[in-house]
mmCIF file of C-alpha atoms and ligand atoms in Angstrom:
data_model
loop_
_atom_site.group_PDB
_atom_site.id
_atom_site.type_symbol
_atom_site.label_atom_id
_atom_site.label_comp_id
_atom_site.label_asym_id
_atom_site.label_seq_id
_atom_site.Cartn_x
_atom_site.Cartn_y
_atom_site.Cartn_z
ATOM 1 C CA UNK A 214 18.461 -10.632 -22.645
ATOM 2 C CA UNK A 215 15.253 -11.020 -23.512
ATOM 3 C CA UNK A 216 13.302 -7.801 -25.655
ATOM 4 C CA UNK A 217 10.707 -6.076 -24.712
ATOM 5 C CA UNK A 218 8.189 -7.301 -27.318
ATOM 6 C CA UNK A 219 8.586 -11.072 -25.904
ATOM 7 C CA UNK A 220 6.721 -9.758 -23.110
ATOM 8 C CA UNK A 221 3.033 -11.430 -22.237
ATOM 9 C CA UNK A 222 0.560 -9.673 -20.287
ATOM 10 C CA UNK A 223 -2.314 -11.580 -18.181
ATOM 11 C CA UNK A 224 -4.826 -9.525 -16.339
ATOM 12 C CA UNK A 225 -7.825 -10.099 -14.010
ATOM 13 C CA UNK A 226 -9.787 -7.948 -11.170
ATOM 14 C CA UNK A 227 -8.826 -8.880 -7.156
ATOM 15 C CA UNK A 228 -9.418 -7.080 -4.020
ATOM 16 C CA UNK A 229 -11.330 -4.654 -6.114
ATOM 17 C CA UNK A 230 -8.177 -3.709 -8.342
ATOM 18 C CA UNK A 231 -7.108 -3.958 -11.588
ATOM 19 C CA UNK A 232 -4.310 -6.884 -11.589
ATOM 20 C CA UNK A 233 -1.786 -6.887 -14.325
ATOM 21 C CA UNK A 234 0.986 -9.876 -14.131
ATOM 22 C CA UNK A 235 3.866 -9.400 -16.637
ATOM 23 C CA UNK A 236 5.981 -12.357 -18.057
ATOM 24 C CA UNK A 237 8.396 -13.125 -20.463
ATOM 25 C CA UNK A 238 7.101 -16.769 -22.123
ATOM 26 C CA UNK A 239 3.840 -17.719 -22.831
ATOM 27 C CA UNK A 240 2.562 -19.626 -19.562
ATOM 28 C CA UNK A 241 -1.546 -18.883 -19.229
ATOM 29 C CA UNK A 242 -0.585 -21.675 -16.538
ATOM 30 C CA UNK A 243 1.710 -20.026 -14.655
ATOM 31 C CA UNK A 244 -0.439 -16.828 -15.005
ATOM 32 C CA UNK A 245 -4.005 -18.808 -13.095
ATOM 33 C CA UNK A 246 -1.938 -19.980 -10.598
ATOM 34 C CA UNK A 247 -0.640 -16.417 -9.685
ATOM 35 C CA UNK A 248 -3.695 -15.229 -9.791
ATOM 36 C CA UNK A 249 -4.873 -17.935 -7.850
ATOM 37 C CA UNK A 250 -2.451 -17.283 -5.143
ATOM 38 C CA UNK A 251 -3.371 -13.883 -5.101
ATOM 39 C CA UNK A 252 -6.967 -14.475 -4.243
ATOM 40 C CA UNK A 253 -5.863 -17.363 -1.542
ATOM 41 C CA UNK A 254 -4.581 -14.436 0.626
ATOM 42 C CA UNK A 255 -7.236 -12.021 -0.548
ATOM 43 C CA UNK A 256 -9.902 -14.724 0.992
ATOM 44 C CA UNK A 257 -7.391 -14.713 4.025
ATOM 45 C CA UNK A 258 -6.626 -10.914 4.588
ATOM 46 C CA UNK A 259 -10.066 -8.777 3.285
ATOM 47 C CA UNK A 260 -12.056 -6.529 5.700
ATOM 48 C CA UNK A 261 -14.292 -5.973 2.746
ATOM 49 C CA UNK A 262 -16.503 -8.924 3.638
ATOM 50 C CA UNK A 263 -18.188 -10.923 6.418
ATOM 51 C CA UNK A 264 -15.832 -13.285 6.263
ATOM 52 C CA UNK A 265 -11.865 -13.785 6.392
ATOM 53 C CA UNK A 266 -9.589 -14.701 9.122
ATOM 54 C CA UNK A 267 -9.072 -11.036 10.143
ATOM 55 C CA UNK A 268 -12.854 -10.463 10.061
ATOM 56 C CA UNK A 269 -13.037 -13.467 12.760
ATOM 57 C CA UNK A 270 -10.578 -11.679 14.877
ATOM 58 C CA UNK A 271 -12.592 -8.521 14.266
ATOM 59 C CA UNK A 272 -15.653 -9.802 15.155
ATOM 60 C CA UNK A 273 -14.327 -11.069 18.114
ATOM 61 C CA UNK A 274 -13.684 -7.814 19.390
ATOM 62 C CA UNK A 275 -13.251 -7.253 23.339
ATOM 63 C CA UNK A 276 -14.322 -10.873 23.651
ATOM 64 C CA UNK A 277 -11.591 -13.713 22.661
ATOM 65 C CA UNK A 278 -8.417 -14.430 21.017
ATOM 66 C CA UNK A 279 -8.657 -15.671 17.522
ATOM 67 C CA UNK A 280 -6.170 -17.921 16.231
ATOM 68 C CA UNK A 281 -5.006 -17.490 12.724
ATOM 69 C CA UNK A 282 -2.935 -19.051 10.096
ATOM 70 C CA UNK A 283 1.052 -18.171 9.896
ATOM 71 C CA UNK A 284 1.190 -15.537 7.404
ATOM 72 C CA UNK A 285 -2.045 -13.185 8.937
ATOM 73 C CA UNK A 286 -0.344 -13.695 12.259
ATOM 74 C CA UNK A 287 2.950 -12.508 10.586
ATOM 75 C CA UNK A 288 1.658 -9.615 8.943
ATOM 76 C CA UNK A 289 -0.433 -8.506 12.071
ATOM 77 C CA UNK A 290 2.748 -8.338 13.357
ATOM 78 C CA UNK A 291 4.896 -7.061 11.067
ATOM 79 C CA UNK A 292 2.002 -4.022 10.618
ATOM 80 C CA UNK A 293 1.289 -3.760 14.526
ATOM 81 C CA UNK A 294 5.227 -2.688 14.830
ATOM 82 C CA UNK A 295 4.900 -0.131 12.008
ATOM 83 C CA UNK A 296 2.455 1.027 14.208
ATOM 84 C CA UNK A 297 3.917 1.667 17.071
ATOM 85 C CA UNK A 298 7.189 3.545 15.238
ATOM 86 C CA UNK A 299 7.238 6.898 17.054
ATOM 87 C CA UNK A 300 4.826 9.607 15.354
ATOM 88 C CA UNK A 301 3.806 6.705 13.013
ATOM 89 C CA UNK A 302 0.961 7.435 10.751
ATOM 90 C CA UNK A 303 0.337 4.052 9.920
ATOM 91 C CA UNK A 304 -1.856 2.005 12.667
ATOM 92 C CA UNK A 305 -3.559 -1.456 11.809
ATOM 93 C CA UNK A 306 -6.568 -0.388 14.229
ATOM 94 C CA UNK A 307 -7.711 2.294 11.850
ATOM 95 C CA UNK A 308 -10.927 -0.092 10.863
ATOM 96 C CA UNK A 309 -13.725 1.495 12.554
ATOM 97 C CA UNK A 310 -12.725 4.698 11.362
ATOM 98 C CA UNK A 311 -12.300 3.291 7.633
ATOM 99 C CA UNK A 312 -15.593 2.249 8.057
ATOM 100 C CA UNK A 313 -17.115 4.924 9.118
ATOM 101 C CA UNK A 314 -15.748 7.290 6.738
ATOM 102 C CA UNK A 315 -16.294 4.900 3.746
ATOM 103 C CA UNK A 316 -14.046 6.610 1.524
ATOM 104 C CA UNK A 317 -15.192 5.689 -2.206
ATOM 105 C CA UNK A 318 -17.569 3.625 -1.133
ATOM 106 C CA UNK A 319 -21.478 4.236 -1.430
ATOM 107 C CA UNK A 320 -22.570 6.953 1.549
ATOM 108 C CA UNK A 321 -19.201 8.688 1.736
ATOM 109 C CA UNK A 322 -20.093 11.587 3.833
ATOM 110 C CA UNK A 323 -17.972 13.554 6.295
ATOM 111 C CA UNK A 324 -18.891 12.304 9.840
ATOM 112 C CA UNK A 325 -19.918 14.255 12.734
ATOM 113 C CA UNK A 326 -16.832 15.352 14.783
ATOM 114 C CA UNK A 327 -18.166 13.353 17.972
ATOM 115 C CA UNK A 328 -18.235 10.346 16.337
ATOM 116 C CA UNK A 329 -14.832 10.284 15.281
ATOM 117 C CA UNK A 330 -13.486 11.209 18.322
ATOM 118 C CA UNK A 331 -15.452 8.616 20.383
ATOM 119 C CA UNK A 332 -14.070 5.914 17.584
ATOM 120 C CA UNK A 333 -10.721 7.505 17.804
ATOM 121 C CA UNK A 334 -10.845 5.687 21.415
ATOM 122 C CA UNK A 335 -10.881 2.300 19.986
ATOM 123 C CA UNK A 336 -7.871 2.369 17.167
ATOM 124 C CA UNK A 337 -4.666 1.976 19.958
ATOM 125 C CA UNK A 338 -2.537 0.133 18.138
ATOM 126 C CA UNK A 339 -1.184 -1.243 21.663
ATOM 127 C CA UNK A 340 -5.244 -2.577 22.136
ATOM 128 C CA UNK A 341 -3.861 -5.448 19.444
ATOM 129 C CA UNK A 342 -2.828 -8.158 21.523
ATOM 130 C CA UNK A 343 -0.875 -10.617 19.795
ATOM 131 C CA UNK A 344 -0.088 -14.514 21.211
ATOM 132 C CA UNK A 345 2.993 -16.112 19.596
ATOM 133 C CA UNK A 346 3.035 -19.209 20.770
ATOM 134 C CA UNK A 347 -0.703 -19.845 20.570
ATOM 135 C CA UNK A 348 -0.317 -17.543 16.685
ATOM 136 C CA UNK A 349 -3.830 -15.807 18.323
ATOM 137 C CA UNK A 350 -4.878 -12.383 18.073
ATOM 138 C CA UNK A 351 -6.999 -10.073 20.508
ATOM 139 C CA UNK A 352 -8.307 -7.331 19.874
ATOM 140 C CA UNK A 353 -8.913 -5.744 23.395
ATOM 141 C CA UNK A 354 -11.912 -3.508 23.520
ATOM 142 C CA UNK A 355 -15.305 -4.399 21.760
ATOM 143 C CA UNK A 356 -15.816 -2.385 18.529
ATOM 144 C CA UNK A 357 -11.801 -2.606 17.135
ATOM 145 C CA UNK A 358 -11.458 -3.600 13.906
ATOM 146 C CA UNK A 359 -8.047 -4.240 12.141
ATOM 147 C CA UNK A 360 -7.416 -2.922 8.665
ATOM 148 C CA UNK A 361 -4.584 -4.262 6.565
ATOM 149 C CA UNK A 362 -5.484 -2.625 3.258
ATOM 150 C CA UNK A 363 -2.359 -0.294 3.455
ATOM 151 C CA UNK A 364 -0.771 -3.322 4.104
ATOM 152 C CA UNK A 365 -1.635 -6.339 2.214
ATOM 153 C CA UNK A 366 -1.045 -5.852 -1.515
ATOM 154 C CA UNK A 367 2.724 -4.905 -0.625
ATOM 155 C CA UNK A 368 2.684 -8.120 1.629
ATOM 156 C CA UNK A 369 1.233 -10.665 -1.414
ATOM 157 C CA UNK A 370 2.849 -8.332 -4.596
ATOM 158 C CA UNK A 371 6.123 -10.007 -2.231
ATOM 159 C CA UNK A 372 4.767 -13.170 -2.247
ATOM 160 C CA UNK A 373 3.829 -13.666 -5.904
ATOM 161 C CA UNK A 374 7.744 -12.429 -6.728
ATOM 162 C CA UNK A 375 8.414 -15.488 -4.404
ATOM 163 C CA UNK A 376 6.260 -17.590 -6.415
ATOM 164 C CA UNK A 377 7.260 -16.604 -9.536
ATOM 165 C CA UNK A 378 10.717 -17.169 -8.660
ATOM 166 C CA UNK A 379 10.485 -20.492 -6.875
ATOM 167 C CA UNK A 380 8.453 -21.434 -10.548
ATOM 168 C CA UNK A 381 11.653 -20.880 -12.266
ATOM 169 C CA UNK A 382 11.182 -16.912 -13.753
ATOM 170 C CA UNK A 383 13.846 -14.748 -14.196
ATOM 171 C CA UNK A 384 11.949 -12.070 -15.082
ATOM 172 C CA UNK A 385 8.508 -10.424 -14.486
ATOM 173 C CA UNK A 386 6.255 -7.598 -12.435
ATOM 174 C CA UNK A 387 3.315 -7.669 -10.593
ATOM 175 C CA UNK A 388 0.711 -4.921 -10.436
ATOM 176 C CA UNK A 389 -1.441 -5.093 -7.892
ATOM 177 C CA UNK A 390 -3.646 -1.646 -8.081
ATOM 178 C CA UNK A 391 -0.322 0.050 -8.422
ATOM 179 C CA UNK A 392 1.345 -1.605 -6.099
ATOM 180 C CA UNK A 393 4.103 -2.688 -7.972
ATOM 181 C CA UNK A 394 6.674 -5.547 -7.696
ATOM 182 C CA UNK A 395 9.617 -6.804 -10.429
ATOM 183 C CA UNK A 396 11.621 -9.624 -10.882
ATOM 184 C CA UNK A 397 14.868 -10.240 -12.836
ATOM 185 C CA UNK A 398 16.185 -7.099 -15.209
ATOM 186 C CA UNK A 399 15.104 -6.736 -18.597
ATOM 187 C CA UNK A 400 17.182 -4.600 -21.356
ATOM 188 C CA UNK A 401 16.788 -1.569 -20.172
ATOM 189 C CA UNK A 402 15.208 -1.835 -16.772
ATOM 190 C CA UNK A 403 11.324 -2.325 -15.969
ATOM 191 C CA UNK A 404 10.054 1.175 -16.924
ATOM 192 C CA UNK A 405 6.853 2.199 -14.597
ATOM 193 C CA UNK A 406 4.952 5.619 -14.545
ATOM 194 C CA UNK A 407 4.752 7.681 -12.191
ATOM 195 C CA UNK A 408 1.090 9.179 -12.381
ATOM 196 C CA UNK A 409 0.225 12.555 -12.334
ATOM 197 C CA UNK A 410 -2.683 13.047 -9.156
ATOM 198 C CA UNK A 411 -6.516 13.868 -10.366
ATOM 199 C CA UNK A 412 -4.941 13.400 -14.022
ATOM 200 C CA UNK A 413 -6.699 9.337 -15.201
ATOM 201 C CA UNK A 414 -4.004 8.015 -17.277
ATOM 202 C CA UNK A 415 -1.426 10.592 -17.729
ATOM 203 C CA UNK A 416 2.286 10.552 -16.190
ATOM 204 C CA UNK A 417 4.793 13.202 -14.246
ATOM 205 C CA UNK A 418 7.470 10.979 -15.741
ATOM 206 C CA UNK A 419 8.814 7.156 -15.549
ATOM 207 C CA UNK A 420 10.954 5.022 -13.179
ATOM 208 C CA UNK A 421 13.566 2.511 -14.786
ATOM 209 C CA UNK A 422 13.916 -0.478 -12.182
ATOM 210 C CA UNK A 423 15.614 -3.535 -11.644
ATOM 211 C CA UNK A 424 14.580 -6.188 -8.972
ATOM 212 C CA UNK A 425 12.737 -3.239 -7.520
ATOM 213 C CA UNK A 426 9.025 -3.302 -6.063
ATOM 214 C CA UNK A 427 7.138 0.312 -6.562
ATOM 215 C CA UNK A 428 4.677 1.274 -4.737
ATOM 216 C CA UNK A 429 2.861 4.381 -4.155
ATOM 217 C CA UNK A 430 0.138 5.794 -2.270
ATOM 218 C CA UNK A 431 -1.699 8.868 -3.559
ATOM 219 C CA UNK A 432 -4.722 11.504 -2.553
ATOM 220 C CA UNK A 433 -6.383 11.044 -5.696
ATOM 221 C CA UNK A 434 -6.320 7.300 -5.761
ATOM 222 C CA UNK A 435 -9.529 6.986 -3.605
ATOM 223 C CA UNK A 436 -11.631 10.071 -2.184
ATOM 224 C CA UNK A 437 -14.817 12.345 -2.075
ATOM 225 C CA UNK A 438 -15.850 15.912 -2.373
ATOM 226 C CA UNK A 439 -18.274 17.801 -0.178
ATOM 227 C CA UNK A 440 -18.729 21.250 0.119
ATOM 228 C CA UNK A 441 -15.776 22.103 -2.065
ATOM 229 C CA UNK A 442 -13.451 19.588 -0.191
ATOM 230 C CA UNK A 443 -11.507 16.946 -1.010
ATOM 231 C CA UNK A 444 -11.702 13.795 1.354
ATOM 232 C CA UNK A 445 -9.702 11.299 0.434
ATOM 233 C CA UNK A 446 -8.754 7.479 1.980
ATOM 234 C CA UNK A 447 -5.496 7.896 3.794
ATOM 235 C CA UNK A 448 -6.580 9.171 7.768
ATOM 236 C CA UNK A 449 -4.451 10.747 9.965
ATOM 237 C CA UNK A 450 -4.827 8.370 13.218
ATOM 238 C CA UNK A 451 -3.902 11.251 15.264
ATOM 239 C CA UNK A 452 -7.070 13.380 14.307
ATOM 240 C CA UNK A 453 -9.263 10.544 12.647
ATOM 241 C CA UNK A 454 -9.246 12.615 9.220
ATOM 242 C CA UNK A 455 -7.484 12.321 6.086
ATOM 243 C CA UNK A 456 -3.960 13.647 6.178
ATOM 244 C CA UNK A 457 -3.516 17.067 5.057
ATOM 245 C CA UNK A 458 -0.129 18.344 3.855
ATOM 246 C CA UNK A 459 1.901 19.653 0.959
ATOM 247 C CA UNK A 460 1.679 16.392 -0.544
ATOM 248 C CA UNK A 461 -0.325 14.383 -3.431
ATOM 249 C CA UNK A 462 1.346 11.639 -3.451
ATOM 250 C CA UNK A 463 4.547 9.455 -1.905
ATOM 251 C CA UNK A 464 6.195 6.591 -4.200
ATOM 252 C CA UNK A 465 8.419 4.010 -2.319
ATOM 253 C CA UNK A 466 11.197 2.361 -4.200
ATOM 254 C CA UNK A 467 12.340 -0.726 -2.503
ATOM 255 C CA UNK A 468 13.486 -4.589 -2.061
ATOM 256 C CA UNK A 469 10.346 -5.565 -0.850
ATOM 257 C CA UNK A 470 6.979 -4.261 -1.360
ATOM 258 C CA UNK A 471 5.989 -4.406 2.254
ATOM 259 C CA UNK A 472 8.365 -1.940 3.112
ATOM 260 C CA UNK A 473 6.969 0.681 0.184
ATOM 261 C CA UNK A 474 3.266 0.002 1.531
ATOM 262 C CA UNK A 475 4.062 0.386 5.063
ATOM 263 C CA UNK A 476 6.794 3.651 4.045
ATOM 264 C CA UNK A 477 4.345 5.413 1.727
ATOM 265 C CA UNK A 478 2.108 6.068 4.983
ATOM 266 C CA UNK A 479 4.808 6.625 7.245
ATOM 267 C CA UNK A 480 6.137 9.387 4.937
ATOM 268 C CA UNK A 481 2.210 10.925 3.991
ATOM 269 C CA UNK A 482 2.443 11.393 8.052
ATOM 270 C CA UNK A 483 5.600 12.873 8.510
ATOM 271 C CA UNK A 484 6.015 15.455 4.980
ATOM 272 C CA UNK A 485 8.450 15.701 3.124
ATOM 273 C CA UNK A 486 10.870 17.622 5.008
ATOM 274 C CA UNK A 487 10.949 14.638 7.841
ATOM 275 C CA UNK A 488 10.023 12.517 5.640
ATOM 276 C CA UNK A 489 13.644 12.690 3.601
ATOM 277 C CA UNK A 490 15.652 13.097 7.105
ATOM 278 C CA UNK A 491 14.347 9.728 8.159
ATOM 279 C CA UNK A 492 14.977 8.208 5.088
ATOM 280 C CA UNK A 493 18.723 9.336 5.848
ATOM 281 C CA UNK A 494 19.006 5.755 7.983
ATOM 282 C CA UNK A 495 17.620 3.703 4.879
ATOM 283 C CA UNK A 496 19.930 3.932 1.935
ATOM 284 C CA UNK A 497 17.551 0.757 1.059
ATOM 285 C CA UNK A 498 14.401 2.617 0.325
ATOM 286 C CA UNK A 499 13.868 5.744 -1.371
ATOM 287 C CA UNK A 500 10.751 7.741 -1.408
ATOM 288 C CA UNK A 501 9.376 10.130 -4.684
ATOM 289 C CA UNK A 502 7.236 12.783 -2.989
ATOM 290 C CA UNK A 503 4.877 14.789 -5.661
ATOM 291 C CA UNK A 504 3.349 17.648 -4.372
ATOM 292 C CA UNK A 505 0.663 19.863 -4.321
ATOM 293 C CA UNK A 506 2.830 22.828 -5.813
ATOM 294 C CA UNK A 507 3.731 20.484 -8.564
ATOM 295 C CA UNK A 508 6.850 19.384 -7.494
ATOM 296 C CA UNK A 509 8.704 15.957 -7.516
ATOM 297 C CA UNK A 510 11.225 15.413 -4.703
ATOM 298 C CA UNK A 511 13.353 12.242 -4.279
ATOM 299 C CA UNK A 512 14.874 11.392 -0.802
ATOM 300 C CA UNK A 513 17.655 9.939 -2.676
ATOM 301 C CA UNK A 514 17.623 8.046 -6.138
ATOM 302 C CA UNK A 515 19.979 5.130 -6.247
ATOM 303 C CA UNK A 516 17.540 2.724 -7.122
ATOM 304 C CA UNK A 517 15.759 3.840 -9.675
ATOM 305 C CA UNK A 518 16.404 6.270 -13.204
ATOM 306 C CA UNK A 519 13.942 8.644 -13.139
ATOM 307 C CA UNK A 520 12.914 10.209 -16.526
ATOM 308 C CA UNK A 521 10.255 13.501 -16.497
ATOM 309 C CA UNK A 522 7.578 13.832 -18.757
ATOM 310 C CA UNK A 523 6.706 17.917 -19.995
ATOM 311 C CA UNK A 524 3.538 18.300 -18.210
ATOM 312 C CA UNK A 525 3.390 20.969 -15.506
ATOM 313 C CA UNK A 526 5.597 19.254 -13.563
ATOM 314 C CA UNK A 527 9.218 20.120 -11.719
ATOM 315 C CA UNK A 528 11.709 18.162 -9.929
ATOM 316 C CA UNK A 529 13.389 20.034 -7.089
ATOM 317 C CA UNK A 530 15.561 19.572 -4.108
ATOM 318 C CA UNK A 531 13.399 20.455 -1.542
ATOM 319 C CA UNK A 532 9.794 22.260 -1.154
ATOM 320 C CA UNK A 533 9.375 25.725 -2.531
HETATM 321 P P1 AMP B 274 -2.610 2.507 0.680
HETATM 322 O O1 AMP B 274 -3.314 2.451 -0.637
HETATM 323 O O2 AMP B 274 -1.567 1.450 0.834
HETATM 324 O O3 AMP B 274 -2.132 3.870 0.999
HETATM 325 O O4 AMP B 274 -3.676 2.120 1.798
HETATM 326 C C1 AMP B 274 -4.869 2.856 1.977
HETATM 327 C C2 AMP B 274 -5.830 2.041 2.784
HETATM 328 O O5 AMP B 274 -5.294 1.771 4.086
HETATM 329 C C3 AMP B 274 -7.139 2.753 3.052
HETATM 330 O O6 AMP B 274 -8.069 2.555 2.024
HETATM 331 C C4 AMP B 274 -7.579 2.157 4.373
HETATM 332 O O7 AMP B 274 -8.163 0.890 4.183
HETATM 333 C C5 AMP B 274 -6.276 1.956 5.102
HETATM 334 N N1 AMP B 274 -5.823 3.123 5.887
HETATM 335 C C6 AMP B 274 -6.236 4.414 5.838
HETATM 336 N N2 AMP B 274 -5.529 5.195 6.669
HETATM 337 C C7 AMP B 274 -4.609 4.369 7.272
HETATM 338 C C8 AMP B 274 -3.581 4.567 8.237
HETATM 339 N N3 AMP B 274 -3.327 5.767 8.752
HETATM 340 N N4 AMP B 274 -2.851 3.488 8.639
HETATM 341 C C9 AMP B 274 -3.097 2.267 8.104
HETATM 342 N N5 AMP B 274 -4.042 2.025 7.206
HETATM 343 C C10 AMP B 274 -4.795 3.049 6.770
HETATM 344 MG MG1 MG B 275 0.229 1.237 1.770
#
């Protein structure tokens, strides 16, 4: 097995995040064309410009089908169904809501409480009307806007694994904004931090992984403060404002990183209580809740050696 000091890192800046790629040989090559990859699906899959092909099937809101390539119409899908889970906190529709708010962007300001409920009207995940055999999308009433960004950097950390693989790599990782995915197993595992919320750099502890993607989703990540309170970018689509519970964070340890982007909502929605119980019927992914109370709660933790870090921190079975 290779050691840990063979390992080369190659960094750049896509979909507005930090990207780190990991590798074991020396391949600046290999390291463009990732990167290039990366940006192929960013141009495909943004909502943070005019243009990309689910900006064309946003703009043609409650007017006509747009037909897309195979992978946007795949992960329209694959995200429309995560929608549509019962009590699902994750819907695709969100957009006009994620623009309204503007969460960490410029004009972040809480909105008036008629607005969001008269935009609340037009984020029904059922309004997304897909076409198989035509690979079109509709979006059914003017105004609807799909978002994939909880979505899409689990989707292409997936695809650059696949990449990397097909290239001949036994081993790297993938961080996409902390969306993490690994390949192969290195001595000792692929260590990755777990941070610790409104903290910059510092860590509750670390996760060893093999063939393991890592993602997580946290409060601190992206957010604003008025009045003494803390806004930050994941919304409840029940209410139409950000989801408020015990928790700071959720961390999905899985296969694929898909799953941890879609499950890190899906468990911010549901807590950690309901969280762990549906986690009971997937032995294949395992969530890391960390709390507002300071506490670190695993739904289970096959996958993954966890090691704690003496900051302030606890892990316990359940919430205090
Ligand atoms: P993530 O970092 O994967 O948790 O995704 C957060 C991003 O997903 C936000 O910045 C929004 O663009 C979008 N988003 C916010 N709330 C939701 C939601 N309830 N369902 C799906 N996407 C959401
Ligand atoms: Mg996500």
């Amino acid at each position: 097995m290779p050691s840990a000091s063979r390992v080369y890192s190659y960094s750049a800046v896509l979909m507005g995040s930090p990207i780190l790629l990991k590798l074991f040989s020396h391949d600046e090559a290999l390291a463009s064309r990732v990167f290039r990859l990366i940006k192929q699906y960013e141009d495909l899959l943004t909502v943070n410009r005019a243009q990309s092909q689910v900006m064309d099937i946003n703009h043609a809101a409650g007017r006509h089908p747009v037909t897309v390539s195979q992978p946007v119409f795949e992960l329209i899908r694959c995200a429309k169904t995560a929608s549509l889970y019962p009590g699902s906190a994750f819907n695709l529709a969100i957009g006009p809501l994620v623009k309204r708010w503007k969460i960490g962007f410029k004009g972040d300001t809480v909105p008036p409480a008629d607005d969001i409920a008269s935009l609340l009207s037009i984020t029904r995940p059922e309004d997304v009307l897909l076409d198989e055999a035509n690979s079109s999308v509709l979006l059914a009433k003017a105004g609807m806007e799909i978002d994939l960004g909880a979505i899409a950097k689990g989707y292409i950390a997936d695809r650059v694994r696949d990449y990397l693989r097909k290239e001949g790599a036994d081993l790297g990782l993938i961080n996409l904004g902390g969306n993490i995915q690994t390949l192969g197993s290195p001595e000792g595992g692929w260590s990755v931090g777990l941070k610790k919320p409104f903290a910059a750099d510092e860590l509750i502890g670390t996760m060893d992984v093999e063939n393991m993607s890592v993602v997580t989703s946290g409060t601190y990540e992206r957010y604003f403060e008025q009045d003494g309170k803390r806004y930050h970018h994941i919304l409840d689509p029940r209410t139409g404002y950000p989801l408020d519970n015990e928790l700071d964070s959720v961390t999905i340890v899985s296969k694929n990183s898909i799953d941890g982007d879609i499950w890190t909502t899906l468990m911010f929605g549901m807590g950690v209580e309901k969280g762990c119980a549906a986690l009971r019927a997937r032995p294949d992914i395992e969530a890391i809740f960390v709390t507002k109370a300071k506490e670190v709660i695993f739904s289970s933790s096959h996958l993954f050696r966890f090691t704690l870090l003496d900051n302030g921190y606890r892990v316990t079975d359940s919430i205090a």
